[in-house]
Amino acid sequence: MAIHRRHLTAAAVGLSLASMLPGFAQAQKKIVLGFSQVGAESEWRTANTESIKLAAADAGIELKFSDAQQKQENQIKAIRSFIAQKVDVIAFSPVVESGWDNVLREAKAAKIPVVLTDRSVNSKDTSLYVTFMGSDFVEEGRKAGRWLVDKMKDQKGDVNIVELQGTVGSAPAIDRKKGFEEIIKADSKFKVIRSQTGDFTRAKGKEVMEAFLKADGKKINVLFAHNDDMAIGAIQAIEEAGMKPAKDITIISIDGVKGAFEAMMAGKLNVSVECSPLLGPQLMSAVKDIQAGKTPPKRILTKEGIFPMETAAAEFPKRKY
Ligand code: GYE
């Protein structure tokens, strides 16, 4: 009985504290972030998801995470459900660039700020989102192109290139292609003889490379893959065709994930251009700023480098993804 009374007293005190200090209860309220992820198509994406989940936990932000399995319709559904749940902030990595205006207008009408991470949208109305944080994909394509131009500077005849594109309509596929072409077009010896999507996955990268090899075989001098996973799939196809990756065919890819470093250390991949997936901490700090009424810069750029095969062994222990 005595214990019971003590409990009652504590409850009563708790109640009166909350009603006397409404600000106190407010400060304790967690920020709720709805995040719609592209999928789990690559090593890059897995590292990105991990970074976001960890950073949310570290920042004390409640994360509602949704995986769209590389389908825009699933992302639109997830965003609508975040709006219905009245989350504080919505963030997402748009699988493709176009077709977002309607759902973004719905978020705006509900007064929920939107942050784009990793990939951008091509909406004309930039007031539909607060900020876009992520890499400069055109520059990544240029870095790949510059590395190739330098590597082949003494080559006299044609350089036949096959290209494995990322997801059709996605910002990184469009921009990496553009940046690469911008650089190689300076010399007509560089010829892109085939270009097809491998949807950023190992399985598709392998499958499409098999088809390239069947069609052109020994004619192929260079593979430019828009990400490491497709390059890793293609390496298997090249080996199965009895050729030597990185020797018979020069291979360039993008991301700089651990799998790429392992391939470089095994002498099977020539170079990987870095694209960092570790966007979690900067996303959480932008979310906190927005909630505090501050406006983050419209564009938050990720800094990144390039890793040729010769640097792989020294860099590998420092890699975080
Ligand atoms: O390069 C690829 C992933 O959007 C930058 O998506 C990202 C790309 C990354 O599937 O591996």
mmCIF file of C-alpha atoms and ligand atoms in Angstrom:
data_model
loop_
_atom_site.group_PDB
_atom_site.id
_atom_site.type_symbol
_atom_site.label_atom_id
_atom_site.label_comp_id
_atom_site.label_asym_id
_atom_site.label_seq_id
_atom_site.Cartn_x
_atom_site.Cartn_y
_atom_site.Cartn_z
ATOM 1 C CA MET A 1 0.000 0.000 0.000
ATOM 2 C CA ALA A 2 2.802 2.382 0.941
ATOM 3 C CA ILE A 3 4.626 1.622 -2.310
ATOM 4 C CA HIS A 4 1.450 2.238 -4.263
ATOM 5 C CA ARG A 5 1.042 5.676 -2.708
ATOM 6 C CA ARG A 6 4.654 6.604 -3.522
ATOM 7 C CA HIS A 7 4.040 5.768 -7.188
ATOM 8 C CA LEU A 8 0.966 7.902 -7.279
ATOM 9 C CA THR A 9 2.895 10.816 -5.837
ATOM 10 C CA ALA A 10 5.670 10.478 -8.428
ATOM 11 C CA ALA A 11 3.123 10.384 -11.227
ATOM 12 C CA ALA A 12 1.425 13.475 -9.890
ATOM 13 C CA VAL A 13 4.721 15.369 -9.662
ATOM 14 C CA GLY A 14 5.613 14.304 -13.223
ATOM 15 C CA LEU A 15 2.331 15.577 -14.512
ATOM 16 C CA SER A 16 2.572 18.948 -12.882
ATOM 17 C CA LEU A 17 6.186 19.388 -14.110
ATOM 18 C CA ALA A 18 5.136 18.810 -17.706
ATOM 19 C CA SER A 19 2.221 21.222 -17.471
ATOM 20 C CA MET A 20 4.359 23.890 -15.796
ATOM 21 C CA LEU A 21 7.176 23.541 -18.360
ATOM 22 C CA PRO A 22 5.695 22.924 -21.799
ATOM 23 C CA GLY A 23 9.045 23.919 -23.385
ATOM 24 C CA PHE A 24 10.701 21.064 -21.502
ATOM 25 C CA ALA A 25 8.397 18.476 -23.073
ATOM 26 C CA GLN A 26 8.947 20.123 -26.482
ATOM 27 C CA ALA A 27 12.733 19.949 -26.207
ATOM 28 C CA GLN A 28 12.488 16.244 -25.468
ATOM 29 C CA LYS A 29 10.471 15.575 -28.633
ATOM 30 C CA LYS A 30 12.546 13.721 -31.217
ATOM 31 C CA ILE A 31 12.807 15.048 -34.768
ATOM 32 C CA VAL A 32 11.174 12.551 -37.131
ATOM 33 C CA LEU A 33 12.859 12.064 -40.520
ATOM 34 C CA GLY A 34 11.257 10.071 -43.327
ATOM 35 C CA PHE A 35 13.877 8.709 -45.724
ATOM 36 C CA SER A 36 13.104 7.002 -49.026
ATOM 37 C CA GLN A 37 16.113 5.032 -50.276
ATOM 38 C CA VAL A 38 16.628 3.905 -53.897
ATOM 39 C CA GLY A 39 17.206 0.245 -53.048
ATOM 40 C CA ALA A 40 20.121 -2.069 -52.292
ATOM 41 C CA GLU A 41 21.527 -2.350 -55.816
ATOM 42 C CA SER A 42 25.205 -1.825 -55.053
ATOM 43 C CA GLU A 43 27.935 -1.797 -52.394
ATOM 44 C CA TRP A 44 27.729 1.985 -52.565
ATOM 45 C CA ARG A 45 24.024 1.940 -51.706
ATOM 46 C CA THR A 46 24.491 -0.433 -48.765
ATOM 47 C CA ALA A 47 27.185 1.834 -47.341
ATOM 48 C CA ASN A 48 24.929 4.855 -47.876
ATOM 49 C CA THR A 49 22.034 3.203 -46.011
ATOM 50 C CA GLU A 50 24.320 2.231 -43.148
ATOM 51 C CA SER A 51 25.717 5.767 -42.928
ATOM 52 C CA ILE A 52 22.203 7.267 -42.750
ATOM 53 C CA LYS A 53 20.953 4.806 -40.114
ATOM 54 C CA LEU A 54 24.033 5.242 -37.929
ATOM 55 C CA ALA A 55 24.047 9.026 -38.203
ATOM 56 C CA ALA A 56 20.329 9.232 -37.324
ATOM 57 C CA ALA A 57 20.884 7.115 -34.203
ATOM 58 C CA ASP A 58 23.919 9.229 -33.233
ATOM 59 C CA ALA A 59 21.976 12.462 -33.720
ATOM 60 C CA GLY A 60 18.964 11.212 -31.739
ATOM 61 C CA ILE A 61 16.729 11.571 -34.806
ATOM 62 C CA GLU A 62 13.869 9.121 -35.294
ATOM 63 C CA LEU A 63 14.296 7.611 -38.754
ATOM 64 C CA LYS A 64 11.458 6.157 -40.786
ATOM 65 C CA PHE A 65 13.342 4.267 -43.490
ATOM 66 C CA SER A 66 11.795 2.912 -46.668
ATOM 67 C CA ASP A 67 13.507 0.874 -49.441
ATOM 68 C CA ALA A 68 12.026 1.445 -52.936
ATOM 69 C CA GLN A 69 13.706 -1.487 -54.684
ATOM 70 C CA GLN A 70 14.776 0.822 -57.518
ATOM 71 C CA LYS A 71 11.167 1.738 -58.385
ATOM 72 C CA GLN A 72 9.991 5.342 -58.598
ATOM 73 C CA GLU A 73 6.380 4.380 -57.815
ATOM 74 C CA ASN A 74 7.530 2.922 -54.481
ATOM 75 C CA GLN A 75 9.368 6.138 -53.646
ATOM 76 C CA ILE A 76 6.294 8.226 -54.432
ATOM 77 C CA LYS A 77 4.193 5.963 -52.184
ATOM 78 C CA ALA A 78 6.745 6.255 -49.372
ATOM 79 C CA ILE A 79 6.823 10.054 -49.626
ATOM 80 C CA ARG A 80 3.014 10.210 -49.554
ATOM 81 C CA SER A 81 2.984 8.019 -46.482
ATOM 82 C CA PHE A 82 5.563 10.287 -44.773
ATOM 83 C CA ILE A 83 3.299 13.250 -45.538
ATOM 84 C CA ALA A 84 0.297 11.404 -44.048
ATOM 85 C CA GLN A 85 2.343 10.590 -40.943
ATOM 86 C CA LYS A 86 3.308 14.284 -40.624
ATOM 87 C CA VAL A 87 7.050 13.637 -40.287
ATOM 88 C CA ASP A 88 9.182 16.734 -39.599
ATOM 89 C CA VAL A 89 11.489 16.397 -42.630
ATOM 90 C CA ILE A 90 11.466 14.173 -45.725
ATOM 91 C CA ALA A 91 14.723 13.158 -47.407
ATOM 92 C CA PHE A 92 15.164 10.937 -50.423
ATOM 93 C CA SER A 93 17.543 9.837 -53.118
ATOM 94 C CA PRO A 94 15.483 9.986 -56.334
ATOM 95 C CA VAL A 95 15.988 6.867 -58.444
ATOM 96 C CA VAL A 96 15.451 8.875 -61.656
ATOM 97 C CA GLU A 97 15.577 12.618 -62.314
ATOM 98 C CA SER A 98 12.108 13.348 -63.659
ATOM 99 C CA GLY A 99 8.503 12.937 -62.521
ATOM 100 C CA TRP A 100 8.668 14.323 -58.974
ATOM 101 C CA ASP A 101 6.829 17.635 -59.212
ATOM 102 C CA ASN A 102 3.399 16.450 -58.064
ATOM 103 C CA VAL A 103 4.515 14.629 -54.941
ATOM 104 C CA LEU A 104 6.965 17.403 -54.055
ATOM 105 C CA ARG A 105 4.134 19.926 -54.345
ATOM 106 C CA GLU A 106 2.100 17.794 -51.947
ATOM 107 C CA ALA A 107 4.964 17.889 -49.421
ATOM 108 C CA LYS A 108 5.259 21.647 -49.852
ATOM 109 C CA ALA A 109 1.510 22.107 -49.330
ATOM 110 C CA ALA A 110 1.822 20.075 -46.116
ATOM 111 C CA LYS A 111 4.737 22.390 -45.098
ATOM 112 C CA ILE A 112 7.186 19.480 -44.797
ATOM 113 C CA PRO A 113 10.697 20.440 -45.937
ATOM 114 C CA VAL A 114 12.384 18.074 -48.406
ATOM 115 C CA VAL A 115 16.110 17.315 -48.662
ATOM 116 C CA LEU A 116 17.561 15.558 -51.722
ATOM 117 C CA THR A 117 20.495 13.293 -51.002
ATOM 118 C CA ASP A 118 22.917 11.683 -53.466
ATOM 119 C CA ARG A 119 20.813 12.108 -56.647
ATOM 120 C CA SER A 120 18.970 15.187 -57.843
ATOM 121 C CA VAL A 121 15.681 15.855 -59.625
ATOM 122 C CA ASN A 122 15.268 17.949 -62.791
ATOM 123 C CA SER A 123 12.271 19.950 -61.503
ATOM 124 C CA LYS A 124 12.258 23.539 -62.778
ATOM 125 C CA ASP A 125 10.794 24.741 -59.489
ATOM 126 C CA THR A 126 13.728 24.525 -57.103
ATOM 127 C CA SER A 127 11.575 25.786 -54.225
ATOM 128 C CA LEU A 128 10.222 22.223 -54.027
ATOM 129 C CA TYR A 129 13.281 21.172 -52.023
ATOM 130 C CA VAL A 130 15.483 22.879 -49.453
ATOM 131 C CA THR A 131 18.878 21.513 -50.444
ATOM 132 C CA PHE A 132 20.586 18.875 -52.550
ATOM 133 C CA MET A 133 23.616 17.157 -51.022
ATOM 134 C CA GLY A 134 25.811 14.774 -52.968
ATOM 135 C CA SER A 135 28.530 14.362 -55.548
ATOM 136 C CA ASP A 136 29.228 16.162 -58.803
ATOM 137 C CA PHE A 137 28.569 13.252 -61.181
ATOM 138 C CA VAL A 138 29.596 15.167 -64.314
ATOM 139 C CA GLU A 139 32.975 15.807 -62.723
ATOM 140 C CA GLU A 140 33.308 12.107 -61.866
ATOM 141 C CA GLY A 141 32.748 11.279 -65.553
ATOM 142 C CA ARG A 142 35.371 13.874 -66.498
ATOM 143 C CA LYS A 143 37.864 12.359 -64.048
ATOM 144 C CA ALA A 144 37.329 8.948 -65.663
ATOM 145 C CA GLY A 145 37.811 10.520 -69.114
ATOM 146 C CA ARG A 146 40.944 12.430 -68.137
ATOM 147 C CA TRP A 147 42.522 9.304 -66.672
ATOM 148 C CA LEU A 148 41.857 7.427 -69.940
ATOM 149 C CA VAL A 149 43.136 10.213 -72.195
ATOM 150 C CA ASP A 150 46.358 10.309 -70.202
ATOM 151 C CA LYS A 151 46.753 6.515 -70.106
ATOM 152 C CA MET A 152 46.285 6.260 -73.894
ATOM 153 C CA LYS A 153 48.244 9.358 -74.890
ATOM 154 C CA ASP A 154 50.806 7.394 -76.907
ATOM 155 C CA GLN A 155 48.275 5.101 -78.532
ATOM 156 C CA LYS A 156 48.110 5.686 -82.306
ATOM 157 C CA GLY A 157 45.124 3.635 -83.542
ATOM 158 C CA ASP A 158 41.474 3.657 -82.458
ATOM 159 C CA VAL A 159 40.591 3.088 -78.824
ATOM 160 C CA ASN A 160 37.339 1.098 -78.777
ATOM 161 C CA ILE A 161 35.318 1.725 -75.644
ATOM 162 C CA VAL A 162 32.274 -0.115 -74.315
ATOM 163 C CA GLU A 163 30.171 1.618 -71.688
ATOM 164 C CA LEU A 164 28.031 0.107 -68.936
ATOM 165 C CA GLN A 165 25.547 2.792 -67.997
ATOM 166 C CA GLY A 166 23.798 3.107 -64.661
ATOM 167 C CA THR A 167 20.017 3.101 -64.237
ATOM 168 C CA VAL A 168 18.271 4.688 -67.234
ATOM 169 C CA GLY A 169 17.139 8.223 -66.414
ATOM 170 C CA SER A 170 19.122 8.456 -63.158
ATOM 171 C CA ALA A 171 21.256 11.527 -62.471
ATOM 172 C CA PRO A 172 24.546 9.586 -62.070
ATOM 173 C CA ALA A 173 24.035 7.686 -65.354
ATOM 174 C CA ILE A 174 23.162 10.831 -67.315
ATOM 175 C CA ASP A 175 25.910 12.965 -65.791
ATOM 176 C CA ARG A 176 28.767 10.445 -65.756
ATOM 177 C CA LYS A 177 28.160 9.697 -69.433
ATOM 178 C CA LYS A 178 28.116 13.407 -70.200
ATOM 179 C CA GLY A 179 31.332 14.204 -68.298
ATOM 180 C CA PHE A 180 33.216 11.269 -69.824
ATOM 181 C CA GLU A 181 32.139 12.152 -73.386
ATOM 182 C CA GLU A 182 33.031 15.785 -72.876
ATOM 183 C CA ILE A 183 36.667 14.801 -72.274
ATOM 184 C CA ILE A 184 37.181 11.973 -74.778
ATOM 185 C CA LYS A 185 35.583 13.822 -77.698
ATOM 186 C CA ALA A 186 38.718 15.979 -77.876
ATOM 187 C CA ASP A 187 40.457 13.094 -79.714
ATOM 188 C CA SER A 188 38.614 11.175 -82.447
ATOM 189 C CA LYS A 189 40.618 7.995 -81.771
ATOM 190 C CA PHE A 190 38.315 7.391 -78.767
ATOM 191 C CA LYS A 191 35.237 5.558 -79.994
ATOM 192 C CA VAL A 192 32.356 4.401 -77.810
ATOM 193 C CA ILE A 193 31.347 1.338 -79.834
ATOM 194 C CA ARG A 194 28.650 0.093 -77.456
ATOM 195 C CA SER A 195 26.726 1.591 -74.561
ATOM 196 C CA GLN A 196 23.987 -0.081 -72.585
ATOM 197 C CA THR A 197 22.524 -0.024 -69.085
ATOM 198 C CA GLY A 198 23.559 -2.533 -66.432
ATOM 199 C CA ASP A 199 21.268 -0.870 -63.857
ATOM 200 C CA PHE A 200 24.174 -0.404 -61.396
ATOM 201 C CA THR A 201 24.149 -4.125 -60.422
ATOM 202 C CA ARG A 202 26.795 -6.860 -60.649
ATOM 203 C CA ALA A 203 24.416 -9.348 -62.266
ATOM 204 C CA LYS A 204 23.360 -6.973 -65.046
ATOM 205 C CA GLY A 205 26.930 -5.716 -65.506
ATOM 206 C CA LYS A 206 28.046 -9.277 -66.131
ATOM 207 C CA GLU A 207 25.151 -10.077 -68.440
ATOM 208 C CA VAL A 208 25.610 -6.995 -70.618
ATOM 209 C CA MET A 209 29.388 -7.424 -70.758
ATOM 210 C CA GLU A 210 28.866 -11.001 -71.970
ATOM 211 C CA ALA A 211 26.758 -9.630 -74.817
ATOM 212 C CA PHE A 212 29.409 -6.983 -75.631
ATOM 213 C CA LEU A 213 32.106 -9.668 -75.713
ATOM 214 C CA LYS A 214 30.016 -11.923 -77.927
ATOM 215 C CA ALA A 215 29.507 -9.099 -80.393
ATOM 216 C CA ASP A 216 32.944 -7.480 -80.383
ATOM 217 C CA GLY A 217 35.349 -9.689 -78.411
ATOM 218 C CA LYS A 218 38.965 -8.724 -79.028
ATOM 219 C CA LYS A 219 37.984 -5.403 -80.614
ATOM 220 C CA ILE A 220 37.186 -4.010 -77.166
ATOM 221 C CA ASN A 221 40.062 -2.016 -75.657
ATOM 222 C CA VAL A 222 38.353 -0.213 -72.764
ATOM 223 C CA LEU A 223 35.380 -0.678 -70.439
ATOM 224 C CA PHE A 224 33.903 2.384 -68.777
ATOM 225 C CA ALA A 225 31.437 1.248 -66.081
ATOM 226 C CA HIS A 226 29.315 3.863 -64.300
ATOM 227 C CA ASN A 227 29.867 2.031 -61.008
ATOM 228 C CA ASP A 228 32.181 -0.526 -59.400
ATOM 229 C CA ASP A 229 29.557 -3.255 -59.060
ATOM 230 C CA MET A 230 28.920 -3.394 -62.803
ATOM 231 C CA ALA A 231 32.692 -3.428 -63.397
ATOM 232 C CA ILE A 232 33.073 -6.330 -60.965
ATOM 233 C CA GLY A 233 30.324 -8.257 -62.789
ATOM 234 C CA ALA A 234 32.000 -7.456 -66.119
ATOM 235 C CA ILE A 235 35.392 -8.661 -64.823
ATOM 236 C CA GLN A 236 33.832 -12.098 -64.316
ATOM 237 C CA ALA A 237 32.445 -12.069 -67.855
ATOM 238 C CA ILE A 238 35.858 -11.078 -69.253
ATOM 239 C CA GLU A 239 37.607 -13.888 -67.341
ATOM 240 C CA GLU A 240 35.000 -16.419 -68.424
ATOM 241 C CA ALA A 241 35.626 -15.342 -72.028
ATOM 242 C CA GLY A 242 39.305 -16.264 -71.512
ATOM 243 C CA MET A 243 40.590 -12.677 -71.483
ATOM 244 C CA LYS A 244 42.567 -10.781 -68.850
ATOM 245 C CA PRO A 245 40.734 -7.898 -67.149
ATOM 246 C CA ALA A 246 42.817 -4.717 -66.751
ATOM 247 C CA LYS A 247 45.312 -6.082 -69.305
ATOM 248 C CA ASP A 248 43.455 -7.103 -72.451
ATOM 249 C CA ILE A 249 40.722 -4.615 -71.564
ATOM 250 C CA THR A 250 41.436 -1.464 -69.566
ATOM 251 C CA ILE A 251 38.705 -1.030 -66.941
ATOM 252 C CA ILE A 252 37.565 2.260 -65.413
ATOM 253 C CA SER A 253 34.760 2.529 -62.879
ATOM 254 C CA ILE A 254 33.275 4.867 -60.288
ATOM 255 C CA ASP A 255 32.522 4.708 -56.523
ATOM 256 C CA GLY A 256 35.728 3.476 -54.854
ATOM 257 C CA VAL A 257 34.035 0.786 -52.744
ATOM 258 C CA LYS A 258 36.032 -1.941 -51.010
ATOM 259 C CA GLY A 259 35.176 -4.466 -53.737
ATOM 260 C CA ALA A 260 36.854 -2.170 -56.277
ATOM 261 C CA PHE A 261 39.977 -1.885 -54.123
ATOM 262 C CA GLU A 262 40.136 -5.660 -53.859
ATOM 263 C CA ALA A 263 39.821 -5.954 -57.636
ATOM 264 C CA MET A 264 42.567 -3.349 -58.116
ATOM 265 C CA MET A 265 44.866 -5.133 -55.656
ATOM 266 C CA ALA A 266 44.248 -8.366 -57.591
ATOM 267 C CA GLY A 267 45.299 -6.518 -60.767
ATOM 268 C CA LYS A 268 41.857 -6.773 -62.384
ATOM 269 C CA LEU A 269 40.599 -3.178 -62.323
ATOM 270 C CA ASN A 270 42.683 -0.225 -63.514
ATOM 271 C CA VAL A 271 41.103 2.707 -61.730
ATOM 272 C CA SER A 272 38.120 3.751 -59.630
ATOM 273 C CA VAL A 273 36.905 7.331 -59.327
ATOM 274 C CA GLU A 274 35.733 8.072 -55.812
ATOM 275 C CA CYS A 275 32.068 8.805 -55.016
ATOM 276 C CA SER A 276 31.425 8.929 -51.295
ATOM 277 C CA PRO A 277 28.234 7.342 -49.913
ATOM 278 C CA LEU A 278 28.899 8.603 -46.368
ATOM 279 C CA LEU A 279 26.213 11.278 -46.476
ATOM 280 C CA GLY A 280 24.549 10.413 -43.142
ATOM 281 C CA PRO A 281 26.250 12.939 -40.832
ATOM 282 C CA GLN A 282 25.741 15.917 -43.162
ATOM 283 C CA LEU A 283 22.121 14.915 -43.744
ATOM 284 C CA MET A 284 21.419 14.854 -40.000
ATOM 285 C CA SER A 285 23.087 18.198 -39.448
ATOM 286 C CA ALA A 286 21.018 19.734 -42.287
ATOM 287 C CA VAL A 287 17.847 18.233 -40.766
ATOM 288 C CA LYS A 288 18.696 19.772 -37.388
ATOM 289 C CA ASP A 289 19.429 23.143 -38.987
ATOM 290 C CA ILE A 290 16.126 23.112 -40.866
ATOM 291 C CA GLN A 291 14.240 22.258 -37.673
ATOM 292 C CA ALA A 292 16.017 25.130 -35.922
ATOM 293 C CA GLY A 293 14.770 27.502 -38.625
ATOM 294 C CA LYS A 294 18.129 27.872 -40.417
ATOM 295 C CA THR A 295 18.437 27.573 -44.204
ATOM 296 C CA PRO A 296 21.243 25.271 -45.356
ATOM 297 C CA PRO A 297 23.044 26.072 -48.649
ATOM 298 C CA LYS A 298 21.023 25.001 -51.709
ATOM 299 C CA ARG A 299 23.861 22.704 -52.862
ATOM 300 C CA ILE A 300 26.112 20.717 -50.510
ATOM 301 C CA LEU A 301 28.949 19.104 -52.505
ATOM 302 C CA THR A 302 30.843 15.954 -51.537
ATOM 303 C CA LYS A 303 34.649 16.075 -51.898
ATOM 304 C CA GLU A 304 36.263 13.140 -53.648
ATOM 305 C CA GLY A 305 39.381 11.826 -55.405
ATOM 306 C CA ILE A 306 40.500 9.145 -57.849
ATOM 307 C CA PHE A 307 42.371 5.893 -57.135
ATOM 308 C CA PRO A 308 44.499 4.252 -59.830
ATOM 309 C CA MET A 309 45.434 0.585 -59.291
ATOM 310 C CA GLU A 310 48.974 1.484 -58.122
ATOM 311 C CA THR A 311 47.619 3.345 -55.096
ATOM 312 C CA ALA A 312 45.102 0.638 -54.059
ATOM 313 C CA ALA A 313 47.179 -1.316 -51.535
ATOM 314 C CA ALA A 314 48.255 1.822 -49.647
ATOM 315 C CA GLU A 315 44.738 3.299 -49.633
ATOM 316 C CA PHE A 316 42.784 0.124 -48.824
ATOM 317 C CA PRO A 317 43.284 0.156 -45.019
ATOM 318 C CA LYS A 318 41.995 3.748 -44.893
ATOM 319 C CA ARG A 319 38.775 3.037 -46.778
ATOM 320 C CA LYS A 320 35.570 3.400 -44.756
ATOM 321 C CA TYR A 321 33.157 1.842 -47.253
HETATM 322 O O1 GYE B 1 27.424 5.266 -57.983
HETATM 323 C C1 GYE B 1 25.935 3.461 -57.630
HETATM 324 C C2 GYE B 1 24.633 3.415 -56.915
HETATM 325 O O2 GYE B 1 23.654 7.377 -56.917
HETATM 326 C C3 GYE B 1 25.955 7.783 -56.654
HETATM 327 O O3 GYE B 1 24.059 4.668 -57.175
HETATM 328 C C4 GYE B 1 24.872 6.803 -56.594
HETATM 329 C C5 GYE B 1 25.079 5.587 -57.467
HETATM 330 C C6 GYE B 1 26.355 4.822 -57.232
HETATM 331 O O4 GYE B 1 23.877 2.350 -57.181
HETATM 332 O O5 GYE B 1 26.793 2.450 -57.223
#
